[in-house]
Coordinates of C-alpha atoms and ligand atoms in Angstrom, one line a residue:
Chain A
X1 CA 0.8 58.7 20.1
X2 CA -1.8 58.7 23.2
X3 CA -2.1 56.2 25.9
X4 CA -3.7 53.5 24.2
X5 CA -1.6 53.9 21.0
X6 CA -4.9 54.4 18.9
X7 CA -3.8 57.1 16.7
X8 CA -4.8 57.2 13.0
X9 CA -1.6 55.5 11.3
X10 CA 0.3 53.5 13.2
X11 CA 3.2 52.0 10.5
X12 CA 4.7 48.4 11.0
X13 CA 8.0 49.6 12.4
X14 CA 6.3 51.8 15.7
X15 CA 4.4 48.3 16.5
X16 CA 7.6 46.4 16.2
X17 CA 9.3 48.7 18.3
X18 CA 6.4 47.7 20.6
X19 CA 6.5 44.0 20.5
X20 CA 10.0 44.6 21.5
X21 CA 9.1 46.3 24.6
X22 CA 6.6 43.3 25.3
X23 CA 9.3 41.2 24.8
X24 CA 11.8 42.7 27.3
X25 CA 10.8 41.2 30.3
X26 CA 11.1 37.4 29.3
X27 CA 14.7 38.1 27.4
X28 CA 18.1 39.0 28.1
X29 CA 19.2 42.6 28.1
X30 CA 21.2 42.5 25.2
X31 CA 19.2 40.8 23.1
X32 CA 18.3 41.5 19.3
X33 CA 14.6 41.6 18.4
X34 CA 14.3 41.8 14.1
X35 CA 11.0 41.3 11.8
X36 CA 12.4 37.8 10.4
X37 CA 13.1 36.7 13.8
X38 CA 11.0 33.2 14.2
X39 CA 9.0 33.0 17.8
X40 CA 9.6 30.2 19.9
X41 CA 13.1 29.5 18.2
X42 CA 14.7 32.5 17.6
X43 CA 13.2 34.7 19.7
X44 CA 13.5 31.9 23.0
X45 CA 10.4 32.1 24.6
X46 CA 7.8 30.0 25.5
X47 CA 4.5 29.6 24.4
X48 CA 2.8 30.8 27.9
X49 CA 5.4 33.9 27.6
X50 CA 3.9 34.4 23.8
X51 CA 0.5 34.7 25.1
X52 CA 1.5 37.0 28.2
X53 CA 3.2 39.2 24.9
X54 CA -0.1 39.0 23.3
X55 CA -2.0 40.0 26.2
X56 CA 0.1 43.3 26.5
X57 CA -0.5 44.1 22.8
X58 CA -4.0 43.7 23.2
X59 CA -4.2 46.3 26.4
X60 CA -1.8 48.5 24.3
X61 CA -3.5 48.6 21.5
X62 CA -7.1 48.3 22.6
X63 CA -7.8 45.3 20.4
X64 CA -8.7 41.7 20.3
X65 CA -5.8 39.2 18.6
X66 CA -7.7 35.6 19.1
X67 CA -6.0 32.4 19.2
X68 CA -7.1 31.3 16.0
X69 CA -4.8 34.4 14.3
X70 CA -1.8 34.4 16.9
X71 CA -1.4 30.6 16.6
X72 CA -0.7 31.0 12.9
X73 CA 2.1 33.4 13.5
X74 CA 5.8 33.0 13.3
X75 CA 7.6 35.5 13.0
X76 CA 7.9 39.0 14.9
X77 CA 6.9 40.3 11.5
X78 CA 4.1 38.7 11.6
X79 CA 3.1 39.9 15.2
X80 CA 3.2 43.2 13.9
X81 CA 0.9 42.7 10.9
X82 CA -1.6 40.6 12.8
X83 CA -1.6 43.7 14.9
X84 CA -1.9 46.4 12.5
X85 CA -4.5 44.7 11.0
X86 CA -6.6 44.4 13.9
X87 CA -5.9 48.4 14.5
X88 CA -7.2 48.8 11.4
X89 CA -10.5 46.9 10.9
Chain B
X1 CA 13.1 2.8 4.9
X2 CA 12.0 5.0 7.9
X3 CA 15.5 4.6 9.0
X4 CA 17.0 6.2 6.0
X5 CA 14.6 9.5 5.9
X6 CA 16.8 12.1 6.2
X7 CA 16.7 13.9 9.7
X8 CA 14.5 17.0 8.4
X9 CA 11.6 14.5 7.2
X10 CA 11.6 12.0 10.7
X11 CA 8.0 12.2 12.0
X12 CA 9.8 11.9 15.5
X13 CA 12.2 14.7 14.8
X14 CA 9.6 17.2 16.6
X15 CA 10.0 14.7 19.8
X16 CA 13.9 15.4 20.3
X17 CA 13.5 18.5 22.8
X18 CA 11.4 16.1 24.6
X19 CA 14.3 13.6 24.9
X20 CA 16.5 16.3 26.2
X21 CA 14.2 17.3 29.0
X22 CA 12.9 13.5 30.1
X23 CA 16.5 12.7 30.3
X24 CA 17.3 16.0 32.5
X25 CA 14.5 14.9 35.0
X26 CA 15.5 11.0 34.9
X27 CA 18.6 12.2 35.2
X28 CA 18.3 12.3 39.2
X29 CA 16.0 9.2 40.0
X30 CA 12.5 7.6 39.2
X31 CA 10.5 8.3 36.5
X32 CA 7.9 10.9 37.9
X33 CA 5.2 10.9 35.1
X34 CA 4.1 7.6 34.2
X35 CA 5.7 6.5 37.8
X36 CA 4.8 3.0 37.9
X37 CA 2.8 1.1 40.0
X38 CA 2.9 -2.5 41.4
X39 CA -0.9 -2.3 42.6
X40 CA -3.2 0.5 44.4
X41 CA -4.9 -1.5 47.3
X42 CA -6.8 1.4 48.5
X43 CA -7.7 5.4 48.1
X44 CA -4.8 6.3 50.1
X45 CA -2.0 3.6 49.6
X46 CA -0.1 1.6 46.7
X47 CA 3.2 -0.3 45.7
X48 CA 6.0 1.2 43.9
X49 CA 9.1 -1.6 43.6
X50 CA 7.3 -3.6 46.0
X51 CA 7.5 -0.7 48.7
X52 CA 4.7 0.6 50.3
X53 CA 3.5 4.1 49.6
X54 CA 1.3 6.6 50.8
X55 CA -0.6 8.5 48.0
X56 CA -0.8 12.2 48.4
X57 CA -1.3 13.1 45.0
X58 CA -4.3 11.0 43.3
X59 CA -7.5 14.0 43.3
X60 CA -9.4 11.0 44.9
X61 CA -10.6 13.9 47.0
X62 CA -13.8 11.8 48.9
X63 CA -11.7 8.6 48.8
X64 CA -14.7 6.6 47.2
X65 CA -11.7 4.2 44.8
X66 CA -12.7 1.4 46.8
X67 CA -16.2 2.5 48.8
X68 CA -18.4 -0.9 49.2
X69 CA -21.8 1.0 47.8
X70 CA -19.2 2.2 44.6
X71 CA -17.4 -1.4 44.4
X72 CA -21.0 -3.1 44.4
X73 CA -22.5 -1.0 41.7
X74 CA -19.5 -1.6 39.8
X75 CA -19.6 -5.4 40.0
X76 CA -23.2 -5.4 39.8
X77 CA -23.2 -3.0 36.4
X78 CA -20.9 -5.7 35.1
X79 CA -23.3 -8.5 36.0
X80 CA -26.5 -7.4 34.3
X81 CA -25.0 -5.0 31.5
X82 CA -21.3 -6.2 30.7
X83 CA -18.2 -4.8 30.6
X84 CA -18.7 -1.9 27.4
X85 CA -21.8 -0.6 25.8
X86 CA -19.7 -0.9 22.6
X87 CA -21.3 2.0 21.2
X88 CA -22.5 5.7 20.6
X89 CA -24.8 7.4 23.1
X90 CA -26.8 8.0 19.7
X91 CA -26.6 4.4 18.5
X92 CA -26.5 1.6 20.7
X93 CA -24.9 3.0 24.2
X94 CA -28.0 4.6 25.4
X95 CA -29.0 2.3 28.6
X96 CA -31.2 2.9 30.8
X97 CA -27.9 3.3 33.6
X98 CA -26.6 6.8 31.8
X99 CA -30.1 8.3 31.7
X100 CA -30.8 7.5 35.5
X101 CA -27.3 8.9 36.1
X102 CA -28.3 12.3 33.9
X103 CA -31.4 12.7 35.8
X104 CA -29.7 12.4 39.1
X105 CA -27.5 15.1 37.9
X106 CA -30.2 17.3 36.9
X107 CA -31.8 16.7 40.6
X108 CA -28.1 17.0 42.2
X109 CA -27.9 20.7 40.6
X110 CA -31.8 21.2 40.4
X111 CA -31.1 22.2 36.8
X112 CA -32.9 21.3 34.0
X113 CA -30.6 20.1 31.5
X114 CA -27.7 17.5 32.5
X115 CA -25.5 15.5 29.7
X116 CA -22.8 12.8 30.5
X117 CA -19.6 12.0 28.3
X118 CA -17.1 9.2 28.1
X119 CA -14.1 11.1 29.7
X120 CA -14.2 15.0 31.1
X121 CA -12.0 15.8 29.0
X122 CA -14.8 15.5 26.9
X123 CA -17.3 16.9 28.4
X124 CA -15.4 19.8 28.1
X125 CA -14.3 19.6 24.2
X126 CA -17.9 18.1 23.5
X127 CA -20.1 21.1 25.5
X128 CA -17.7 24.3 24.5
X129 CA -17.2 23.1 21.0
X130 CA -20.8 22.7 20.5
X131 CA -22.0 25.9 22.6
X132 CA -19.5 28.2 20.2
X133 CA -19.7 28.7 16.5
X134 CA -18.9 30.4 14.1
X135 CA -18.8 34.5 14.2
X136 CA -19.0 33.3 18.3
X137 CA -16.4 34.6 21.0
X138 CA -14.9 32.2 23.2
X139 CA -13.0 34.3 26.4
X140 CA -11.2 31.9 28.7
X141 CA -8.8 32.0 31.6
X142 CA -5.4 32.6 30.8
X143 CA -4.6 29.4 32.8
X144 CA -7.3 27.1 31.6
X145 CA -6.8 23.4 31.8
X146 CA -5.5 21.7 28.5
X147 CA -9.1 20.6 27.7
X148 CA -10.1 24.0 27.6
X149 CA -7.6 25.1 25.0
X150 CA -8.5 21.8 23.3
X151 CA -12.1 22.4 23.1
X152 CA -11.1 26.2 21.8
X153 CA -9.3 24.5 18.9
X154 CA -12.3 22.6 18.0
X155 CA -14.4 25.3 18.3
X156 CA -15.1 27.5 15.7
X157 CA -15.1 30.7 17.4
X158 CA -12.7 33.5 18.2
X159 CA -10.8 32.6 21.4
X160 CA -9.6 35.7 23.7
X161 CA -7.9 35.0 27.1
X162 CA -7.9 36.9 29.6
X163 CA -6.2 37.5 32.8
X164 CA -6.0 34.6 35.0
X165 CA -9.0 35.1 38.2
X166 CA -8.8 38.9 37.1
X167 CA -12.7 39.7 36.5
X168 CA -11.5 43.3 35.6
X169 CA -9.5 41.9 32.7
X170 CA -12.5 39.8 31.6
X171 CA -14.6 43.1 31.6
X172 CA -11.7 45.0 29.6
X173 CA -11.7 42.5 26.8
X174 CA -15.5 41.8 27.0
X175 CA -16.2 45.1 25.8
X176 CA -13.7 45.5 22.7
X177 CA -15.9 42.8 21.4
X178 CA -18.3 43.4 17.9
X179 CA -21.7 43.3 19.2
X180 CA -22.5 40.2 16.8
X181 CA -22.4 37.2 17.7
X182 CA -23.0 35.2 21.4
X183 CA -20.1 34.8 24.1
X184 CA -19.1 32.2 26.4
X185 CA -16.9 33.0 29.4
X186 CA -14.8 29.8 30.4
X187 CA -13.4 29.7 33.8
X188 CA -12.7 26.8 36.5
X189 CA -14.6 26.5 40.0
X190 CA -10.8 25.4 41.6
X191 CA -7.7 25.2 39.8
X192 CA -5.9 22.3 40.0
X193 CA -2.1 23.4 39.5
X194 CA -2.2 25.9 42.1
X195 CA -5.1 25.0 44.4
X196 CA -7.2 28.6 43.7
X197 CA -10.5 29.2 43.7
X198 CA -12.1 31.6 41.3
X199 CA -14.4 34.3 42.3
X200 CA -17.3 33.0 40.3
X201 CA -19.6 36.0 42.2
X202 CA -17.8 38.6 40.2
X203 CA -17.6 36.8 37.1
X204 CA -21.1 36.0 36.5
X205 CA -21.7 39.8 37.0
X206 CA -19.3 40.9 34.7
X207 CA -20.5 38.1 32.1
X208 CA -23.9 38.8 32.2
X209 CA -23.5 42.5 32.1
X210 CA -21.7 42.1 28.5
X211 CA -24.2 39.4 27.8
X212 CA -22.1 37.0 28.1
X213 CA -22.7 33.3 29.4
X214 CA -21.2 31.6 32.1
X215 CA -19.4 28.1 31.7
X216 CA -17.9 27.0 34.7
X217 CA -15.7 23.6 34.8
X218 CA -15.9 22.1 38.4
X219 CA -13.7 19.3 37.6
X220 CA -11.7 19.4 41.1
X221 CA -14.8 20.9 43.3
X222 CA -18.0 19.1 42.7
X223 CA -18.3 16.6 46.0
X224 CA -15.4 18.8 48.4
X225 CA -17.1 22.5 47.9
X226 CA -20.6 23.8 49.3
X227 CA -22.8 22.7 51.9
X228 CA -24.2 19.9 49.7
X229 CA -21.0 19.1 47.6
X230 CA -22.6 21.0 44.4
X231 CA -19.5 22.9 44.2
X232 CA -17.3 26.2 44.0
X233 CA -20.3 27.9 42.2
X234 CA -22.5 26.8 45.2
X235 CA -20.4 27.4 47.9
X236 CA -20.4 31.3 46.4
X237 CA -24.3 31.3 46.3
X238 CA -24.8 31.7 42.9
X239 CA -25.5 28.3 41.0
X240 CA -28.5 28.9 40.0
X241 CA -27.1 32.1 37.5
X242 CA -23.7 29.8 36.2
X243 CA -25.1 29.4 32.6
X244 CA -23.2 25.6 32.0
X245 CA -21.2 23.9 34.6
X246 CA -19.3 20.5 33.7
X247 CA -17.0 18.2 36.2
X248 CA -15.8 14.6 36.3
X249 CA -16.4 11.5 37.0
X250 CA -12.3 10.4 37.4
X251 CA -11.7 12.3 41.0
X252 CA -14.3 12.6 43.9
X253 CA -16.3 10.3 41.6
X254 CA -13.7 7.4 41.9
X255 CA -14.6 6.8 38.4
X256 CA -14.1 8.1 34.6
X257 CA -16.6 9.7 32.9
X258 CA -17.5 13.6 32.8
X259 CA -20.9 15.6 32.9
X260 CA -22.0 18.8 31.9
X261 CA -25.2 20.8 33.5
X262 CA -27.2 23.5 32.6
X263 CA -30.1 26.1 33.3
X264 CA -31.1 26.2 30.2
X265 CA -33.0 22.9 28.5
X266 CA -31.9 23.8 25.4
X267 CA -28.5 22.6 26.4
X268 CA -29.6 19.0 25.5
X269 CA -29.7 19.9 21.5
X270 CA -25.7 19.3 21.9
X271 CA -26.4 15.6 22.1
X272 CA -27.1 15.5 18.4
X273 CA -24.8 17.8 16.7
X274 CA -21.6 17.4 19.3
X275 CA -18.3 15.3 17.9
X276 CA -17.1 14.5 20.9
X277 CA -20.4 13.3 22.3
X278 CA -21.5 11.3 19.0
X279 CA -18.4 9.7 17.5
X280 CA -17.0 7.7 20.4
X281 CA -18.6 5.3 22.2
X282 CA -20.7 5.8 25.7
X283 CA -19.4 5.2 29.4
X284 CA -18.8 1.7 30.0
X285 CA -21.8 0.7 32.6
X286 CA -19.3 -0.5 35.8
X287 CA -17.7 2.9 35.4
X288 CA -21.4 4.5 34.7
X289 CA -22.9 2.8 37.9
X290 CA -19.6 3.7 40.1
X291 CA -20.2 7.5 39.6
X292 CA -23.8 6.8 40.6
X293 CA -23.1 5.7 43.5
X294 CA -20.1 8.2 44.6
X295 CA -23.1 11.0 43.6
X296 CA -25.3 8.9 46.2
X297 CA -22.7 9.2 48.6
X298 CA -21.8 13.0 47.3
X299 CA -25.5 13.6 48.5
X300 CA -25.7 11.5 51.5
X301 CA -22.8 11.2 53.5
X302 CA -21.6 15.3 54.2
X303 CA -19.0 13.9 56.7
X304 CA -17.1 12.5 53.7
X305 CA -16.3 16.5 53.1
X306 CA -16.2 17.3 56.8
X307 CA -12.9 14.2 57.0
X308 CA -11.7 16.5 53.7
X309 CA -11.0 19.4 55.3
X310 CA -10.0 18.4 58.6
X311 CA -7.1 16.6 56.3
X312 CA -7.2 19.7 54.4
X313 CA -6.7 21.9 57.2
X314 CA -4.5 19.8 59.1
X315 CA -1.9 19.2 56.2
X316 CA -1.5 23.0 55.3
X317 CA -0.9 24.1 58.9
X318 CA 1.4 21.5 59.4
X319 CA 3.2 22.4 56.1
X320 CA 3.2 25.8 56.6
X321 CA 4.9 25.2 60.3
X322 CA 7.7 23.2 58.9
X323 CA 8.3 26.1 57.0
X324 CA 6.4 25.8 53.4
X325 CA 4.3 28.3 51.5
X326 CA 1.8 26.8 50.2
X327 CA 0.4 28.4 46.6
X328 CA -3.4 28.7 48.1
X329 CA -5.4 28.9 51.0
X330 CA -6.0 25.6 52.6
X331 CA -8.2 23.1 50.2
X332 CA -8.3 19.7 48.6
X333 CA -5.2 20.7 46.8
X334 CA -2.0 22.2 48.0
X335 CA 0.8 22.6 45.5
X336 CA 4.1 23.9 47.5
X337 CA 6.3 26.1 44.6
X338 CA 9.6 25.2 44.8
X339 CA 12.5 27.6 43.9
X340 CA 13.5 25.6 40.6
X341 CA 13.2 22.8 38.3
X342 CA 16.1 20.7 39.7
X343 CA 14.7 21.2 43.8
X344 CA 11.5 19.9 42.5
X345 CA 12.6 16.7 40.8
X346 CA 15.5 15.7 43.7
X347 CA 12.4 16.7 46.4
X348 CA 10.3 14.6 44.6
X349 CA 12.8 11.6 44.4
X350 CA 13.0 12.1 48.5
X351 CA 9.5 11.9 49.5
X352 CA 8.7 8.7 47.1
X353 CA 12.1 7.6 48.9
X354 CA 10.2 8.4 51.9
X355 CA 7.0 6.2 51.1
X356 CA 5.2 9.1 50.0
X357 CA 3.8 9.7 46.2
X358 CA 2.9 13.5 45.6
X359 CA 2.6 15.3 41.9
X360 CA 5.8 17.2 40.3
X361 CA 4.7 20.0 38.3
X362 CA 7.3 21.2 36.1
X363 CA 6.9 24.0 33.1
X364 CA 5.1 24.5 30.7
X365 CA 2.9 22.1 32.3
X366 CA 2.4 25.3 35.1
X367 CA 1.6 28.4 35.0
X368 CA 4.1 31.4 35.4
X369 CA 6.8 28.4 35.1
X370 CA 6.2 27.4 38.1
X371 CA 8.2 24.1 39.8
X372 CA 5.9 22.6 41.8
X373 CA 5.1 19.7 44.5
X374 CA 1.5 19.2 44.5
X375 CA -0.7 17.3 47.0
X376 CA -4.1 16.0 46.7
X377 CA -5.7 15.4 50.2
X378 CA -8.6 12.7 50.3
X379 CA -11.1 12.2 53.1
X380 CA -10.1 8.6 53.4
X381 CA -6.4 10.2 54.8
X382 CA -6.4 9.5 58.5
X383 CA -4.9 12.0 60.4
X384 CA -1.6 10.1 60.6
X385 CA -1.5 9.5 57.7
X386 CA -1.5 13.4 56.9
X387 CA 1.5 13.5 60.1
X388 CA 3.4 11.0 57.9
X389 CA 3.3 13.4 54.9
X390 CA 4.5 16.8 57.3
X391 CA 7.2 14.7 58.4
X392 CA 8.4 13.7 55.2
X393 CA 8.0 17.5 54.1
X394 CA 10.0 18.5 56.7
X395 CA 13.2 16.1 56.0
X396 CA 13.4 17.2 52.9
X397 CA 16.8 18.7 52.3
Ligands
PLP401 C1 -9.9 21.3 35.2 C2 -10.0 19.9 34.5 N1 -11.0 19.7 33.6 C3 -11.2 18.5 33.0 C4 -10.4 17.5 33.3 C5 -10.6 16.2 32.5 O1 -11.1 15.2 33.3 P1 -11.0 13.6 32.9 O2 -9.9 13.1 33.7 O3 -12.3 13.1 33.3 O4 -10.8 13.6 31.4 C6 -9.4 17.6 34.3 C7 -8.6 16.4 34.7 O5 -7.5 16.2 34.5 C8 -9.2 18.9 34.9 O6 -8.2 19.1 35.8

């Protein structure tokens, strides 16, 4: 994968694995990032935090994720699908 | 019946973290939002539990609350128009008072186009939600005021944030956009957390490079920035390239009411197709006629903001010698991060013990989570009054 992570298939689980390193900085070491987990109650984080997460995706990925589609999502699944569809248009 | 809903269907389930946190900041004295209190008698003083208190933390930047020319136009607006127009700026709440006022604004800016709104906050929600559509892009500061993100929300176009005063950022996330479709860049004149200007220079370049327009909420900096009071965008040179700039009536005003101006004429066709401008009902005239004259005074009395600054000035040098960092350069606002949550509200508790009232600023109302004591300085402070606040600062434990 190059710099901006803009290769021709990027699958669900290498974008998760990257939400988890946008994650790292607001959580404690140890802790367990999985698909199902829920945003904001699993995951503890706050809504600021999100954005700052969604922010770092964006730059990463070299795409736009607006409000209107991040505020829908809930889960860390569903961070990675938003993403791979915005990759993909 | 409500009683019996099981706890997973309570409409007020939602409101239980809330519970939790009020109680944690109660927890150590008075209630810090929604203090109450017994009467304001002027800008700079009020009574809380029948104590006397000095206000530090009202945004009544100029002062005006109780200036004689505001008080008489007020009382006067009463007299001859009553006390609501009791009706849409379409319909029946037209007067002649809120034209007069929108002209002056035009003159004010010496732009073409100037609308006025019931409240700032919608101004705001009424001007951006009108200005982008559909198949539109909406890019705003990360750490936009509430009203911003409101407006967003109304709006039906794509909002992108980007990095807070980063210009750069703004230009990265300008250009991944689709060529369709018209942009507005949202961005304050001075931010009213942390006390920081933006550099407006760099972002009208960068906006109007991408094509972009310009909307620049002056909400804290019309009447204490530029040589004339215009503003942030003034005091930079370059209000006469800001595509839409809005502000409020409820701080150096010493009223409520909000305004938004523009270069362009066309800006006007909001009046007939904006919610927040149609469906509620006009400025009532005392609070119309109040902002008129605090804009009279805005234009005619420049050693309203010379008194700011010398306060200004005077209260961040003193803070900073008793050994506080304040957020931002000197300005009409200082806010003083404190090193957690707990600090802030005890600190808080002190200075109001202390006969002085300043803001607490506590997450997620802040940015970066910030726990914060904010000041507002007004140019009705005399400069003891501004000694009275350092050595209250500097008893703090
Ligand atoms: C940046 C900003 N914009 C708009 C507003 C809304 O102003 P108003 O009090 O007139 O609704 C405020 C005030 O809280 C503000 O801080």
């Amino acid at each position: 994968m190059d710099q901006t992570g803009k290769t021709a298939q990027i699958g669900q689980a290498q974008i998760v694995e990257r939400i988890r390193t946008a994650l790292a900085p607001f959580l404690p070491p140890d802790a367990v990032v999985t698909e199902d987990m829920k945003i904001g109650s699993d995951i503890e984080i706050d809504s600021v935090e999100v954005f700052d997460v969604v922010m770092e995706l964006e730059d990463y990925y070299d795409i736009s994720l607006p409000m209107e589609i991040t505020s829908d999502i809930q889960t860390i699944g569903d961070l990675a699908k938003a993403v791979e569809q915005q990759i993909n248009v | 019946m409500f009683d019996e809903l099981d706890k997973t269907r309570s409409i007020f389930r939602k409101f239980e973290p809330l519970a939790a946190r009020q109680s944690a900041v109660l927890s150590s004295g008075e209630q810090p939002f929604g203090l109450r209190f017994d009467d304001v008698q002027s800008a700079t003083h009020g009574r809380v539990n029948g104590r006397d208190i000095l206000l530090a933390g009202t945004n009544n930047y100029l002062g005006l609350t109780y200036s004689r020319p505001c008080l008489d136009a007020a009382h006067e607006a009463i007299d001859q128009h009553g006390t609501a127009t009791t009706g849409s700026r379409l319909a029946n709440g037209t007067y002649s008072i809120h034209e007069e006022l929108e002209q002056d604004l035009a003159d004010f800016f010496g732009l073409p186009s100037a609308v006025i709104f019931t409240t700032g906050y919608q101004a705001n929600l009424a001007a951006i939600s009108a200005l982008a559509g559909k198949g539109d892009h909406l890019l705003i500061d990360a750490d936009s005021h509430a009203c911003i993100y409101d407006a967003c929300r109304l709006s039906d176009a794509a909002t992108i944030r980007f990095r807070h005063n980063s210009p750069e950022d703004l230009e990265r996330r300008l250009s991944r956009l689709p060529s369709e479709g018209a942009r507005l860049v949202v961005v304050e004149g001075l931010y009213s957390m942390l006390g920081d200007v933006a550099p407006l220079a760099e972002f009208v370049e960068v906006a109007h490079r991408h094509d972009a327009y310009l909307y620049v909420d002056e909400a804290h900096s019309v009447g204490c920035y530029g040589e004339n009071g215009q503003g942030v965008a003034a005091a930079q040179g370059i209000l006469d390239k800001v595509d839409f700039l809005s502000g409020t009536f409820s701080k150096s005003f010493a009223s409520i009411g909000g305004f938004c101006v523009s270069r362009h004429a066309d800006f006007d066709f909001i009046r007939l197709m904006s919610r927040p401008y149609l469906f509620t009902a006009s400025g009532s005239p005392s609070n119309v006629a109040a902002a008129h004259a605090a804009l009279r005074q805005i234009r005619s009395e420049p050693e309203l903001r010379t008194s700011l600054w010398a306060r200004a000035n005077q209260l961040h040098e003193g803070l900073v010698r008793a050994g506080f960092e304040p957020a931002s350069a000197p300005g009409p606002v200082i806010a003083l991060p404190r090193p957690d949550q707990e600090t802030a509200v005890r600190q808080w508790n002190e200075l109001l013990e202390a006969g002085i009232y300043v803001n607490l600023a506590i997450p997620p109302a802040t940015p970066h989570a910030m726990s914060l004591l904010r000041l507002s300085v007004s140019a009705a402070h005399t400069s003891d009054d501004i000694d009275k606040i350092i050595n209250a600062f500097s008893r703090l434990r």
